[in-house]
Coordinates of C-alpha atoms and ligand atoms in Angstrom, one line a residue:
Chain W
M182 CA 30.1 188.1 151.8
S183 CA 27.3 186.7 149.8
I184 CA 25.9 188.3 146.6
I185 CA 22.4 188.2 145.2
I186 CA 21.6 189.4 141.8
D187 CA 17.9 190.0 141.5
H188 CA 16.3 190.1 137.9
L189 CA 19.2 192.4 136.7
T190 CA 18.7 194.1 133.3
H191 CA 21.0 196.6 131.7
E192 CA 20.6 198.5 128.4
Y193 CA 23.2 200.8 126.9
E194 CA 22.4 203.8 124.9
T195 CA 18.8 203.6 125.9
G196 CA 16.6 205.5 123.5
T197 CA 18.8 205.6 120.4
A198 CA 19.1 203.5 117.5
M199 CA 22.3 201.9 119.2
A200 CA 20.5 200.7 122.1
V201 CA 22.0 197.4 123.2
K202 CA 20.6 195.0 125.9
A203 CA 23.8 193.8 127.4
I204 CA 22.1 192.0 130.2
S205 CA 18.6 190.8 130.3
D206 CA 16.9 189.6 133.5
V207 CA 19.7 187.8 135.2
S208 CA 19.2 186.3 138.8
L209 CA 22.1 184.7 140.7
Q210 CA 23.1 183.9 144.1
I211 CA 26.7 183.5 145.0
P212 CA 27.2 182.2 148.6
D213 CA 30.0 183.5 150.8
G214 CA 33.5 182.0 150.0
Q215 CA 32.6 180.4 146.6
F216 CA 35.1 180.6 143.8
V217 CA 33.0 181.3 140.6
G218 CA 34.1 181.1 137.0
L219 CA 32.1 183.4 134.7
I220 CA 32.5 182.5 130.9
G221 CA 30.9 183.6 127.7
H222 CA 31.6 184.5 124.3
T223 CA 32.7 188.1 123.4
G224 CA 30.0 190.6 124.0
S225 CA 27.9 188.1 126.1
G226 CA 27.6 190.7 128.9
K227 CA 30.3 189.4 131.4
S228 CA 32.1 192.9 132.0
S229 CA 28.7 194.6 132.2
L230 CA 27.4 192.1 134.8
I231 CA 30.3 192.5 137.1
Q232 CA 30.4 196.2 136.9
H233 CA 27.1 196.1 138.6
L234 CA 28.4 194.3 141.6
N235 CA 30.3 197.2 142.9
G236 CA 28.0 200.0 141.6
L237 CA 29.9 201.3 138.7
L238 CA 27.0 200.5 136.4
K239 CA 23.5 201.3 137.4
P240 CA 20.9 198.6 136.2
T241 CA 18.0 199.6 134.0
S242 CA 16.0 197.3 136.3
G243 CA 16.6 194.9 139.0
T244 CA 19.0 195.3 141.7
V245 CA 22.1 193.5 143.6
Y246 CA 22.4 192.7 147.3
V247 CA 25.7 192.5 148.8
G248 CA 25.8 190.9 152.3
G249 CA 22.1 191.2 152.4
E250 CA 22.0 195.1 151.6
D251 CA 20.6 196.5 148.4
I252 CA 23.5 198.4 146.9
F253 CA 21.5 200.6 144.7
D254 CA 19.6 202.1 147.5
K255 CA 20.0 205.8 147.8
D256 CA 21.4 205.7 151.2
Y257 CA 24.0 203.0 150.6
D258 CA 27.5 204.0 151.0
K259 CA 29.4 203.7 147.7
K260 CA 32.8 204.0 149.2
K261 CA 32.0 201.1 151.7
L262 CA 30.9 199.0 148.7
R263 CA 34.1 199.6 146.9
S264 CA 36.2 198.4 149.8
R265 CA 34.0 195.3 150.2
V266 CA 33.8 194.3 146.5
G267 CA 37.2 194.6 144.8
L268 CA 37.1 194.8 140.9
V269 CA 40.0 194.3 138.9
F270 CA 39.3 195.4 135.3
Q271 CA 40.6 193.7 132.2
Y272 CA 44.2 195.0 131.4
P273 CA 44.4 196.5 134.9
E274 CA 48.1 197.5 134.2
H275 CA 46.7 200.3 132.0
Q276 CA 45.5 202.3 135.1
L277 CA 48.8 202.5 136.9
F278 CA 49.9 206.2 137.1
E279 CA 52.1 206.9 140.1
A280 CA 55.7 207.4 140.0
D281 CA 56.6 204.2 141.8
V282 CA 55.1 200.8 142.4
F283 CA 54.4 201.2 146.1
T284 CA 52.7 204.7 145.9
D285 CA 50.3 203.3 143.3
V286 CA 49.3 200.3 145.4
C287 CA 48.6 203.0 148.2
F288 CA 46.1 204.8 146.2
G289 CA 43.3 202.5 146.9
P290 CA 43.5 202.3 150.8
K291 CA 44.4 206.0 150.8
N292 CA 41.0 206.7 149.1
L293 CA 39.3 204.7 151.8
G294 CA 40.5 207.4 154.3
L295 CA 42.8 205.2 156.5
E296 CA 45.8 206.4 158.4
Q297 CA 49.2 206.6 156.5
K298 CA 50.6 203.8 158.6
E299 CA 47.7 201.5 157.9
V300 CA 47.8 202.4 154.2
E301 CA 51.4 201.4 153.8
L302 CA 51.0 198.2 155.7
R303 CA 48.2 197.2 153.5
A304 CA 50.2 198.1 150.4
Y305 CA 53.1 196.1 151.6
D306 CA 50.9 193.2 152.4
A307 CA 49.3 193.3 149.0
L308 CA 52.5 193.5 147.1
K309 CA 53.8 190.4 149.1
K310 CA 50.6 188.6 148.4
V311 CA 51.0 188.9 144.6
G312 CA 54.5 187.8 145.0
L313 CA 56.4 191.0 143.8
E314 CA 60.1 191.1 144.8
D315 CA 61.0 193.7 147.4
D316 CA 63.6 195.4 144.9
A317 CA 60.7 196.2 142.4
F318 CA 58.7 198.1 145.2
Y319 CA 60.3 201.5 144.3
V320 CA 60.8 201.4 140.7
S321 CA 58.4 203.1 138.1
P322 CA 55.4 200.8 137.4
F323 CA 56.2 201.3 133.5
D324 CA 59.6 199.9 134.0
L325 CA 58.1 196.5 134.9
S326 CA 57.3 193.4 132.6
G327 CA 53.8 192.8 131.4
G328 CA 53.2 190.1 134.2
Q329 CA 54.6 192.1 136.9
K330 CA 52.6 195.1 135.9
R331 CA 49.6 193.0 136.2
R332 CA 50.4 191.9 139.6
V333 CA 50.9 195.4 140.9
A334 CA 47.5 196.2 139.5
I335 CA 46.0 193.3 141.2
A336 CA 47.8 194.3 144.4
G337 CA 46.2 197.8 144.0
V338 CA 42.8 196.3 144.5
L339 CA 43.9 193.7 147.1
A340 CA 45.2 196.5 149.3
M341 CA 41.6 197.7 150.0
K342 CA 41.0 194.2 151.7
P343 CA 37.8 193.5 149.8
E344 CA 35.7 190.6 150.9
V345 CA 34.7 189.8 147.3
L346 CA 37.3 189.8 144.7
I347 CA 36.2 190.1 140.9
L348 CA 38.7 189.7 138.2
D349 CA 37.9 190.4 134.7
E350 CA 40.0 188.4 132.3
P351 CA 43.1 188.6 134.6
T352 CA 45.1 186.2 132.3
A353 CA 44.4 188.0 128.9
G354 CA 47.4 188.7 127.0
L355 CA 49.8 186.8 129.2
D356 CA 52.0 183.8 128.1
P357 CA 51.1 180.2 129.5
A358 CA 53.5 180.7 132.4
G359 CA 52.2 184.0 133.3
R360 CA 48.7 182.6 133.2
E361 CA 49.5 179.7 135.5
E362 CA 51.3 182.1 137.9
I363 CA 48.3 184.6 138.1
L364 CA 45.8 181.9 138.4
G365 CA 47.8 179.9 141.0
L366 CA 48.1 183.1 143.0
I367 CA 44.4 183.7 143.0
A368 CA 43.5 180.1 143.9
G369 CA 46.0 180.1 146.6
M370 CA 44.5 183.4 148.0
Q371 CA 41.0 181.9 147.9
K372 CA 42.1 178.9 149.8
E373 CA 44.0 180.9 152.4
T374 CA 41.5 183.6 153.1
G375 CA 38.2 181.9 152.0
M376 CA 37.2 185.2 150.2
T377 CA 34.4 185.2 147.6
I378 CA 36.1 185.2 144.0
I379 CA 34.5 185.8 140.7
L380 CA 36.8 185.1 137.8
V381 CA 35.7 186.2 134.3
S382 CA 37.6 184.3 131.6
H383 CA 37.3 183.1 127.8
S384 CA 39.4 180.1 128.6
M385 CA 37.7 176.8 129.8
E386 CA 41.0 175.4 131.0
D387 CA 41.5 178.3 133.1
V388 CA 38.3 177.9 135.0
A389 CA 38.0 174.1 134.9
N390 CA 41.2 173.8 136.9
Y391 CA 40.4 176.1 139.7
V392 CA 36.9 177.1 140.3
D393 CA 33.8 175.5 142.4
R394 CA 31.3 176.7 140.1
I395 CA 30.9 177.9 136.4
I396 CA 28.4 180.4 135.1
V397 CA 28.0 180.5 131.5
M398 CA 26.6 183.7 129.9
N399 CA 25.2 183.8 126.3
K400 CA 23.8 187.0 124.8
G401 CA 23.1 188.6 128.2
S402 CA 21.5 185.8 130.1
V403 CA 22.8 182.8 132.1
M404 CA 22.8 179.8 129.9
L405 CA 24.4 177.4 132.2
D406 CA 25.1 177.3 135.9
G407 CA 26.8 174.5 137.9
S408 CA 29.9 172.5 138.8
P409 CA 32.5 172.3 136.3
K410 CA 31.7 168.7 135.6
E411 CA 28.0 169.6 135.1
V412 CA 28.7 172.4 132.8
F413 CA 31.2 170.8 130.7
S414 CA 28.8 167.7 130.1
H415 CA 26.8 170.2 127.9
V416 CA 29.3 170.4 125.2
E417 CA 26.7 170.9 122.4
Q418 CA 25.1 173.8 124.2
L419 CA 28.5 175.4 124.8
E420 CA 29.6 175.1 121.1
E421 CA 26.3 176.8 120.2
A422 CA 27.1 179.7 122.4
G423 CA 30.6 180.0 120.6
L424 CA 32.5 178.2 123.5
A425 CA 34.2 175.0 123.9
A426 CA 34.7 172.5 126.6
P427 CA 38.3 171.8 127.8
E428 CA 40.6 169.7 125.6
A429 CA 40.2 166.7 128.1
C430 CA 36.5 166.5 127.8
Y431 CA 36.9 166.0 124.0
I432 CA 39.4 163.2 124.3
M433 CA 37.4 161.5 126.8
R434 CA 34.4 161.6 124.8
D435 CA 36.1 160.3 121.6
L436 CA 37.8 157.5 123.7
Q437 CA 34.2 156.6 125.0
K438 CA 32.8 156.6 121.5
A439 CA 35.6 154.3 120.4
G440 CA 34.3 151.9 123.0
F441 CA 36.5 152.3 126.0
D442 CA 34.8 152.2 129.5
L443 CA 35.8 155.6 130.8
P444 CA 34.0 158.1 133.2
G445 CA 32.1 160.8 131.4
D446 CA 32.5 163.6 133.8
V447 CA 36.3 164.3 133.6
T448 CA 37.3 168.0 132.9
R449 CA 40.9 168.3 133.9
I450 CA 44.0 166.9 132.1
E451 CA 45.5 165.3 135.2
E452 CA 42.1 163.5 136.0
A453 CA 42.0 162.4 132.2
A454 CA 45.4 160.9 132.3
D455 CA 44.7 159.0 135.5
A456 CA 41.4 157.5 134.2
I457 CA 43.1 156.6 130.8
L458 CA 45.9 154.9 132.8
N459 CA 43.6 153.0 134.8
V460 CA 41.8 151.5 131.6
F461 CA 44.8 151.0 129.5
G462 CA 47.1 150.1 132.6
S463 CA 45.0 147.0 133.4
G464 CA 44.7 146.0 129.8
V465 CA 48.1 146.4 128.3
Chain Q
M25 CA 28.7 208.8 131.6
I26 CA 31.4 210.4 129.6
R27 CA 30.0 208.7 126.4
E28 CA 27.0 211.1 126.7
I29 CA 29.1 213.5 124.8
T30 CA 27.8 213.3 121.1
I31 CA 29.6 216.0 119.3
G32 CA 31.6 214.8 116.5
Q33 CA 30.1 211.5 116.6
Y34 CA 28.4 209.5 113.6
Y35 CA 25.0 208.4 114.0
Q36 CA 24.2 205.2 112.1
T37 CA 21.0 205.1 110.0
D38 CA 19.8 205.4 106.6
S39 CA 18.3 208.8 105.5
V40 CA 18.5 211.2 102.5
L41 CA 21.1 213.4 104.5
H42 CA 23.2 210.3 105.2
R43 CA 23.4 209.4 101.4
L44 CA 24.4 213.0 100.4
D45 CA 27.9 213.5 99.0
P46 CA 30.0 214.7 102.1
R47 CA 31.2 217.8 99.9
V48 CA 27.5 218.9 99.6
K49 CA 27.1 218.6 103.4
L50 CA 30.4 220.4 104.1
I51 CA 29.6 223.4 101.8
F52 CA 26.1 223.4 102.9
V53 CA 27.1 223.8 106.6
I54 CA 29.6 226.6 105.9
L55 CA 27.1 228.6 103.9
Y56 CA 24.5 228.0 106.5
I57 CA 26.6 229.2 109.3
V58 CA 27.4 232.4 107.0
S59 CA 23.6 232.7 106.6
I60 CA 22.8 233.0 110.3
F61 CA 25.5 235.5 110.9
L62 CA 24.5 237.7 107.9
Y63 CA 21.6 239.7 109.4
R64 CA 20.7 240.6 113.0
K65 CA 17.0 240.6 112.3
P66 CA 14.3 238.1 113.5
L67 CA 12.8 237.0 110.2
P68 CA 15.8 235.7 108.4
F69 CA 16.8 234.0 111.6
L70 CA 13.5 232.4 111.8
L71 CA 13.8 231.2 108.4
A72 CA 17.1 229.6 109.3
A73 CA 15.6 227.9 112.2
L74 CA 12.9 226.5 110.3
F75 CA 15.1 225.2 107.6
L76 CA 17.4 223.5 110.2
A77 CA 14.3 222.0 111.7
L78 CA 13.5 220.5 108.4
C79 CA 17.0 219.2 108.1
V80 CA 17.0 217.5 111.4
G81 CA 13.6 215.9 110.5
L82 CA 15.1 214.5 107.3
S83 CA 18.2 213.1 109.1
K84 CA 16.2 210.6 111.1
V85 CA 18.6 211.4 114.0
P86 CA 16.4 211.6 117.2
F87 CA 16.2 215.2 118.3
S88 CA 17.0 214.1 121.9
Y89 CA 20.4 212.6 120.6
I90 CA 21.3 216.1 119.1
V91 CA 20.2 217.9 122.2
R92 CA 22.4 215.7 124.5
G93 CA 25.4 217.1 122.4
L94 CA 24.4 220.5 123.2
K95 CA 24.7 220.1 126.8
A96 CA 28.4 220.0 126.6
V97 CA 28.4 223.5 125.4
V98 CA 25.8 224.9 127.5
V99 CA 28.5 226.6 129.7
L100 CA 30.1 228.5 126.6
M101 CA 26.8 229.6 125.6
L102 CA 25.9 231.0 129.1
F103 CA 29.3 232.7 129.2
T104 CA 28.9 234.6 126.0
A105 CA 25.1 235.3 127.0
V106 CA 26.3 236.9 130.4
F107 CA 29.0 238.9 128.8
N108 CA 26.7 240.4 126.2
L109 CA 24.1 241.0 128.7
F110 CA 26.0 243.0 131.2
L111 CA 28.8 244.6 128.9
T112 CA 26.8 246.2 126.1
P113 CA 26.3 249.8 126.3
G114 CA 22.9 251.2 125.5
E115 CA 19.5 252.0 127.0
T116 CA 19.4 250.7 130.6
L117 CA 16.5 248.1 131.4
V118 CA 17.4 246.8 134.9
A119 CA 20.2 248.1 137.1
W120 CA 21.5 246.9 140.5
G121 CA 24.7 247.7 142.1
G122 CA 27.4 248.3 139.5
L123 CA 25.7 246.2 137.1
K124 CA 23.2 247.0 134.4
I125 CA 21.4 245.1 131.8
T126 CA 20.6 247.1 128.7
K127 CA 18.0 246.6 126.0
E128 CA 20.8 246.3 123.4
G129 CA 22.6 243.8 125.7
A130 CA 19.5 241.7 126.2
L131 CA 18.7 241.6 122.4
I132 CA 22.3 240.7 121.6
A133 CA 22.7 238.1 124.3
A134 CA 19.5 236.3 122.9
F135 CA 20.7 236.5 119.3
M136 CA 24.2 235.3 120.2
A137 CA 22.7 232.3 122.3
A138 CA 20.3 231.5 119.6
R139 CA 22.9 231.7 116.9
L140 CA 25.3 229.5 118.9
V141 CA 22.5 226.9 119.2
L142 CA 21.9 226.7 115.4
L143 CA 25.6 226.7 114.7
I144 CA 26.2 223.7 117.0
I145 CA 23.2 221.8 115.9
S146 CA 24.1 222.4 112.2
S147 CA 27.5 221.4 112.5
S148 CA 26.7 218.3 114.7
L149 CA 24.0 217.3 112.2
M150 CA 26.8 217.2 109.5
T151 CA 29.1 215.0 111.8
L152 CA 26.1 212.9 112.7
T153 CA 25.3 212.1 109.2
T154 CA 28.7 211.8 107.8
T155 CA 31.5 209.3 108.7
P156 CA 34.9 210.8 109.5
T157 CA 36.2 209.2 106.4
Q158 CA 33.8 210.8 104.1
L159 CA 34.3 214.1 105.8
T160 CA 38.0 214.1 105.2
D161 CA 37.6 212.8 101.8
A162 CA 35.3 215.7 101.1
M163 CA 38.0 218.2 102.7
E164 CA 40.8 216.7 100.8
K165 CA 38.9 217.0 97.4
L166 CA 37.7 220.6 98.1
L167 CA 41.1 221.8 99.2
W168 CA 42.9 219.8 96.4
P169 CA 43.7 223.0 94.4
L170 CA 45.7 224.2 97.4
Q171 CA 48.2 221.7 96.4
K172 CA 49.4 223.9 93.8
I173 CA 50.8 226.2 96.4
H174 CA 52.7 223.3 98.0
L175 CA 50.1 222.9 101.0
P176 CA 50.3 219.2 102.0
V177 CA 46.5 218.7 101.5
H178 CA 46.4 215.0 101.7
E179 CA 48.6 214.8 105.0
V180 CA 46.5 217.5 106.5
A181 CA 43.2 215.4 105.8
M182 CA 44.8 212.2 107.0
M183 CA 45.8 213.9 110.2
M184 CA 42.3 215.3 110.7
S185 CA 40.7 211.8 109.9
I186 CA 42.9 210.1 112.4
A187 CA 42.2 212.8 115.1
L188 CA 38.5 212.3 114.4
R189 CA 38.8 208.6 114.6
F190 CA 40.5 208.7 118.0
I191 CA 37.7 210.8 119.6
P192 CA 35.4 207.9 120.3
I193 CA 38.3 205.7 121.1
L194 CA 39.7 208.1 123.7
L195 CA 36.2 208.7 125.1
E196 CA 35.8 205.0 125.6
E197 CA 39.3 204.7 127.2
T198 CA 38.5 207.6 129.7
D199 CA 35.3 206.0 130.7
K200 CA 37.1 202.8 131.4
I201 CA 40.0 204.4 133.2
M202 CA 37.6 206.5 135.4
K203 CA 35.6 203.3 136.2
A204 CA 38.9 201.4 137.0
Q205 CA 40.1 204.3 139.4
M206 CA 36.5 204.6 141.0
A207 CA 36.8 200.8 141.7
R208 CA 39.9 201.7 143.7
G209 CA 37.9 204.3 145.7
A210 CA 38.7 207.3 143.6
D211 CA 36.2 210.2 144.0
F212 CA 35.8 212.8 141.2
E213 CA 32.6 214.5 142.4
S214 CA 33.4 215.9 145.8
G215 CA 35.7 218.6 147.2
N216 CA 36.8 222.0 146.0
L217 CA 38.2 222.8 142.6
L218 CA 41.8 222.2 143.6
R219 CA 40.8 218.7 144.9
R220 CA 38.9 217.9 142.0
L221 CA 41.7 218.9 139.5
K222 CA 44.1 216.7 141.6
A223 CA 41.7 213.9 141.4
M224 CA 42.0 214.1 137.5
V225 CA 45.8 212.9 137.6
P226 CA 44.8 209.2 137.9
I227 CA 42.8 209.6 134.8
L228 CA 45.0 211.7 132.8
V229 CA 48.2 209.9 133.2
P230 CA 47.0 206.6 132.0
L231 CA 45.1 208.3 129.2
F232 CA 48.1 210.1 127.9
I233 CA 50.2 207.0 128.0
S234 CA 47.4 205.0 126.3
A235 CA 47.2 207.7 123.6
F236 CA 50.9 207.8 122.9
R237 CA 50.7 203.9 122.8
R238 CA 47.9 203.9 120.3
A239 CA 49.5 206.5 118.1
N240 CA 52.7 204.6 118.2
D241 CA 50.8 201.5 117.1
L242 CA 49.0 203.2 114.5
A243 CA 52.2 204.6 112.9
M244 CA 53.9 201.1 113.1
A245 CA 51.0 199.5 111.4
M246 CA 50.8 202.1 108.6
E247 CA 54.6 201.9 108.0
A248 CA 54.3 198.2 108.0
R249 CA 51.8 198.5 105.2
C250 CA 54.1 200.9 103.2
Y251 CA 51.8 203.8 103.8
Q252 CA 53.1 207.0 102.0
G253 CA 51.5 210.4 101.4
G254 CA 49.0 211.3 98.6
E255 CA 51.1 211.2 95.4
G256 CA 49.6 208.8 92.9
R257 CA 47.2 207.4 95.6
T258 CA 43.7 206.2 94.3
K259 CA 40.6 206.0 96.3
M260 CA 38.5 202.9 96.9
K261 CA 35.4 204.8 97.0
P262 CA 36.1 207.9 94.9
L263 CA 33.3 210.9 95.4
R264 CA 30.8 211.3 92.7
Y265 CA 28.0 213.6 92.5
K266 CA 24.6 212.1 92.1
G267 CA 21.2 213.6 91.2
A268 CA 20.3 214.3 94.7
D269 CA 23.3 216.2 95.3
T270 CA 22.5 218.5 92.5
V271 CA 19.1 219.0 93.9
A272 CA 20.6 219.6 97.5
Y273 CA 22.8 222.5 95.9
L274 CA 19.7 223.9 94.4
I275 CA 17.8 223.9 97.6
L276 CA 20.9 225.6 99.2
M277 CA 20.9 228.3 96.5
V278 CA 17.2 228.9 97.1
Y279 CA 17.5 229.0 100.8
L280 CA 20.4 231.5 100.7
A281 CA 18.5 233.7 98.2
A282 CA 15.4 233.6 100.4
V283 CA 17.5 234.7 103.5
I284 CA 19.1 237.4 101.7
A285 CA 15.7 238.6 100.2
V286 CA 14.0 238.5 103.6
G287 CA 17.1 240.2 105.3
K288 CA 17.2 243.0 102.8
L289 CA 13.4 243.6 102.7
T290 CA 12.7 243.8 106.3
Ligands
LIG277 N1 29.8 201.4 127.3 C1 29.2 200.8 126.4 N2 28.3 201.5 125.5 C2 27.6 200.7 124.7 N3 27.5 199.4 124.7 C3 28.3 198.7 125.3 C4 29.2 199.3 126.3 N4 30.0 198.3 126.9 C5 29.5 197.2 126.4 N5 28.5 197.3 125.5 C6 27.9 196.4 124.7 O1 27.2 195.5 125.5 C7 27.4 194.2 125.2 C8 28.1 193.2 126.3 O2 29.4 193.8 126.5 P1 30.4 193.4 127.4 O3 31.5 194.2 127.6 O4 29.6 193.1 128.9 O5 30.7 191.8 127.0 P2 31.9 190.8 127.5 O6 31.1 189.5 127.8 O7 32.7 191.5 128.7 O8 32.8 190.7 126.4 P3 34.3 190.4 126.3 O9 34.6 188.9 126.4 O10 34.7 190.9 124.8 O11 35.0 191.2 127.2 C9 28.1 194.1 123.9 O12 27.1 194.1 122.9 C10 28.7 195.6 123.9 O13 28.9 195.9 122.5
LIG278 MG1 34.7 191.8 128.9

């Protein structure tokens, strides 16, 4: 399912002294099956932008097309949209409310008006996908660990079988192992199903390792847009926007400055290690 | 959506009213409210409305912003108006079925509605121009004499300031949870009353959990910084009256005198 964002502008608290333009004139095209990383400094408008994609926020001007249809059209079915575009909020574990994990995951598909059997099948499927152990299915969600809760919450959205999955900082507040786990899970799912995924993140390392394309937001506009290699070659611009390139880029740049003949477009630690070994391996 | 509620919120700008001592504003509002309930005559009432309009103008808070806060209490206003309209005995104006509207009822209903409007605008004007911290400071200072009769004034003021501080936080939280559940296909707008009430569960449970978590965190943070009651505590910004505050008190006197004079004479 492709997404087209067409001259989207959003202003909060319009008409008061606190009016903020959170998004100004953003136009983007996201083709079907792409894995996109959306990064930007705090307050750059990432969360505001993605909330438009499933109609939770209405634009001040501009519009969004999902699968070729204008989602802000009066006649567009919002329920259909919510099942097509799944949105996992920041700290999604804060929305769990049912007495047990399984019932909570059923909430989404049940709201779509599916049969009980189908609802349960989907919930089971989703919980399996996020790798939750069977014996955790019927405990209270509040008794789980932070990482488990997060996975249950993601399953709650996956159970709606969206064609586009948007995750707002899914790794916020997790330890390195937990981050790897969640990101690996998302990347694996993307490979398997070929769904369109938009991953919002603060961490360059997170996105550099997994996504096909990076969109950098700054003060409500798109500042950079391209493959990880392209985007991370603009280190100065990233730093201006309060961001940084992955560590590997800095190491490679410093080595290049010191006179070593290394490729300039390395973004991942493993690639950097290989390139460095290549140079030093032959010399030493 | 839920953020539209503006009652009890502070509106950041710089105006004469914003700079006044919070004690002045507190006393002002209390006496103003007394003044609108003093007489049931049009002229003092008109005076009160004009005076309030003047204050709204001085506050630099957009009128549309204040009116948005009124929306939340429209139901309450309609409720009292309808009751007064139909249940006041007197000279019948219109009657159909068992219901009748009396002349007295219509008058009282109109007065009550208008009074409520003034009451709400005046009190929201105070909260819009005074930060919660200032407000509780003022309350603490004004109630301080009650310490003599062993009323825990500082603690009460602290509780109030925390409660006030939590209103916008919880509103924001509610907004977020509502959106998250809507993303999971929840529907809060259709169905009968029972269904709508049931639809609130996915909002209320996470909201209560989050409120308890926040309260717990706050208590912990206060303990960690060795917070303990009011005894021997000093203020970073002690309240001091300035010239403008004296002027404001004088204006209040003149206004009250004018209302009483007009009320007695007409
Ligand atoms: N509900 C709201 N009401 C008013 N202003 C808001 C609201 N939500 C966000 N904003 C403002 O809009 C701007 C963009 O916020 P947004 O949450 O989209 O940023 P973000 O990129 O997601 O930041 P973060 O990385 O901190 O999550 C900020 O200036 C913020 O203060
Ligand atoms: Mg955000």
